[in-house]
PDB file of C-alpha atoms in Angstrom:
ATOM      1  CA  UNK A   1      -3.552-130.357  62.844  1.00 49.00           C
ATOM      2  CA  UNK A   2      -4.833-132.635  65.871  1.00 61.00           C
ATOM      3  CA  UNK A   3      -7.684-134.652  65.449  1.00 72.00           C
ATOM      4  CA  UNK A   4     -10.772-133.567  67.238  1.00 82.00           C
ATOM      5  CA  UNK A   5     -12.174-135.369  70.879  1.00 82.00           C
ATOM      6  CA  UNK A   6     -15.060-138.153  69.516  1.00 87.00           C
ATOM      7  CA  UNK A   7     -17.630-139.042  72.062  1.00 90.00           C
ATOM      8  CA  UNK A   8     -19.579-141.548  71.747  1.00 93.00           C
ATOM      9  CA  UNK A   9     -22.980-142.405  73.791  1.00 95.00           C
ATOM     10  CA  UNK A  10     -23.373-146.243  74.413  1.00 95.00           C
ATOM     11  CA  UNK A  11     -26.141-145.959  76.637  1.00 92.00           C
ATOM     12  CA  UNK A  12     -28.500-143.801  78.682  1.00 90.00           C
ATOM     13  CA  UNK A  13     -30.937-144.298  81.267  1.00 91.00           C
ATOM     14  CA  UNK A  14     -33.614-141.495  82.156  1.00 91.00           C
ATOM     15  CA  UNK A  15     -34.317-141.271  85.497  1.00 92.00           C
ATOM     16  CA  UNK A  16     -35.696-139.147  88.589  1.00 92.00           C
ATOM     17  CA  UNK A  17     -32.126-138.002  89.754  1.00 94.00           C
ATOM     18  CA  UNK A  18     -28.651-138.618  89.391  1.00 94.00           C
ATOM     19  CA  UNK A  19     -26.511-138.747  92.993  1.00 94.00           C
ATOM     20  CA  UNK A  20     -22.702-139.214  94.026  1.00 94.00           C
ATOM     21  CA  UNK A  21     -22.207-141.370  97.172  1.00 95.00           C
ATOM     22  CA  UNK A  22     -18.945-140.681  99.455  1.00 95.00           C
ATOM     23  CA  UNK A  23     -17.522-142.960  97.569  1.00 96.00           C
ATOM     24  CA  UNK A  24     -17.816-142.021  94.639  1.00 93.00           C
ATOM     25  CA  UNK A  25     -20.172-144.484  92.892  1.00 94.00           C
ATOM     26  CA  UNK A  26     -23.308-143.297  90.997  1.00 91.00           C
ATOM     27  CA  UNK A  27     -26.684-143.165  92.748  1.00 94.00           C
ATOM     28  CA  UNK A  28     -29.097-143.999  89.567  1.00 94.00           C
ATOM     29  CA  UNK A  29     -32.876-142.749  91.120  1.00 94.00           C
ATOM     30  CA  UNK A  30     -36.393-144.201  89.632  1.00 93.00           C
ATOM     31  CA  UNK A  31     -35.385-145.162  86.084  1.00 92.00           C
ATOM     32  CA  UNK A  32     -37.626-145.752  83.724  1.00 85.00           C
ATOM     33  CA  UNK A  33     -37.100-148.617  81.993  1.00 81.00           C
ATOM     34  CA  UNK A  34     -39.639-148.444  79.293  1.00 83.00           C
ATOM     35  CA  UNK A  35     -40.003-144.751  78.627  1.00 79.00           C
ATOM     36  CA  UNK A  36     -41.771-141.661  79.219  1.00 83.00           C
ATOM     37  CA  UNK A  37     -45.536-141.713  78.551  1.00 85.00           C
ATOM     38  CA  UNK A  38     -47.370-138.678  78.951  1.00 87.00           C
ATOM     39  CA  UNK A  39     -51.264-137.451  78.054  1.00 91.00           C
ATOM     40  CA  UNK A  40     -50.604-134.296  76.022  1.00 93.00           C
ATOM     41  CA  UNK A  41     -47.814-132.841  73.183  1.00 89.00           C
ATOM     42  CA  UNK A  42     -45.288-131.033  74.170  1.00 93.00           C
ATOM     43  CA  UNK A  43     -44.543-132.104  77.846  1.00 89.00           C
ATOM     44  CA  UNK A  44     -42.933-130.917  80.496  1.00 88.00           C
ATOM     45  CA  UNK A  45     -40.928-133.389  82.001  1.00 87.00           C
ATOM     46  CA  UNK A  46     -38.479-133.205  84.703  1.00 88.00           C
ATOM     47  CA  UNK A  47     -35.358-135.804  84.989  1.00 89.00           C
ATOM     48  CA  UNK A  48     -32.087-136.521  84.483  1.00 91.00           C
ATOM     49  CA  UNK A  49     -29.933-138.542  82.235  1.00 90.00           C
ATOM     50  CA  UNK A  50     -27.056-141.088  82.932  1.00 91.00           C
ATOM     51  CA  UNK A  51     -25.057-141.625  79.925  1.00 91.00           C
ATOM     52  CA  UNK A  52     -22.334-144.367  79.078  1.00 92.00           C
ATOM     53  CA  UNK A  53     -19.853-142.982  76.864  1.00 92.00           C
ATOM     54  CA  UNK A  54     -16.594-143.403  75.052  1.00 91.00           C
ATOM     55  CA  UNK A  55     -13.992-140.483  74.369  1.00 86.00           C
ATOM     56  CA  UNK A  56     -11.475-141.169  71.635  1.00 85.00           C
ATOM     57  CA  UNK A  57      -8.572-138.541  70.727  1.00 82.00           C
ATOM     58  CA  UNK A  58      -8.201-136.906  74.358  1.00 79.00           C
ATOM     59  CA  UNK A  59      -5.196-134.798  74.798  1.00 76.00           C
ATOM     60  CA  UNK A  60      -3.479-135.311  78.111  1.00 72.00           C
ATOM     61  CA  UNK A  61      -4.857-132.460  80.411  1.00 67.00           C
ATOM     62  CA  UNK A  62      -8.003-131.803  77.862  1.00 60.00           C
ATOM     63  CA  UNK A  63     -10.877-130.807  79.696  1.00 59.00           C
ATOM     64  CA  UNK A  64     -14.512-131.050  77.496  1.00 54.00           C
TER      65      UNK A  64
END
């Protein structure tokens, strides 16, 4: 039996938007360094994450 994929998250950012350039470099837009803050439980907050991560036990040609 194979083993299974691992990911693992190293880091994320939250931010306004996440956007490809041509070449194909991440466009990180208005992160928020410190967190969210908001006046009232539950929120609704729009955003987008941009997460650092590590794969471990990838079979050649395995798409996640």
């Amino acid at each position: 039996m194979a083993n299974k994929t691992k990911i693992e998250i190293i880091s994320a950012i939250f931010c306004d938007e996440v956007r490809k350039e041509a070449s194909g470099k991440d466009i990180i837009i208005g992160a928020t360094p410190n967190g969210v803050s908001v006046l009232k439980f539950p929120a609704k907050i729009r955003g987008s994450f941009w997460l650092h991560a590590k794969a471990t036990n990838v079979e050649k040609n395995n798409i996640l």
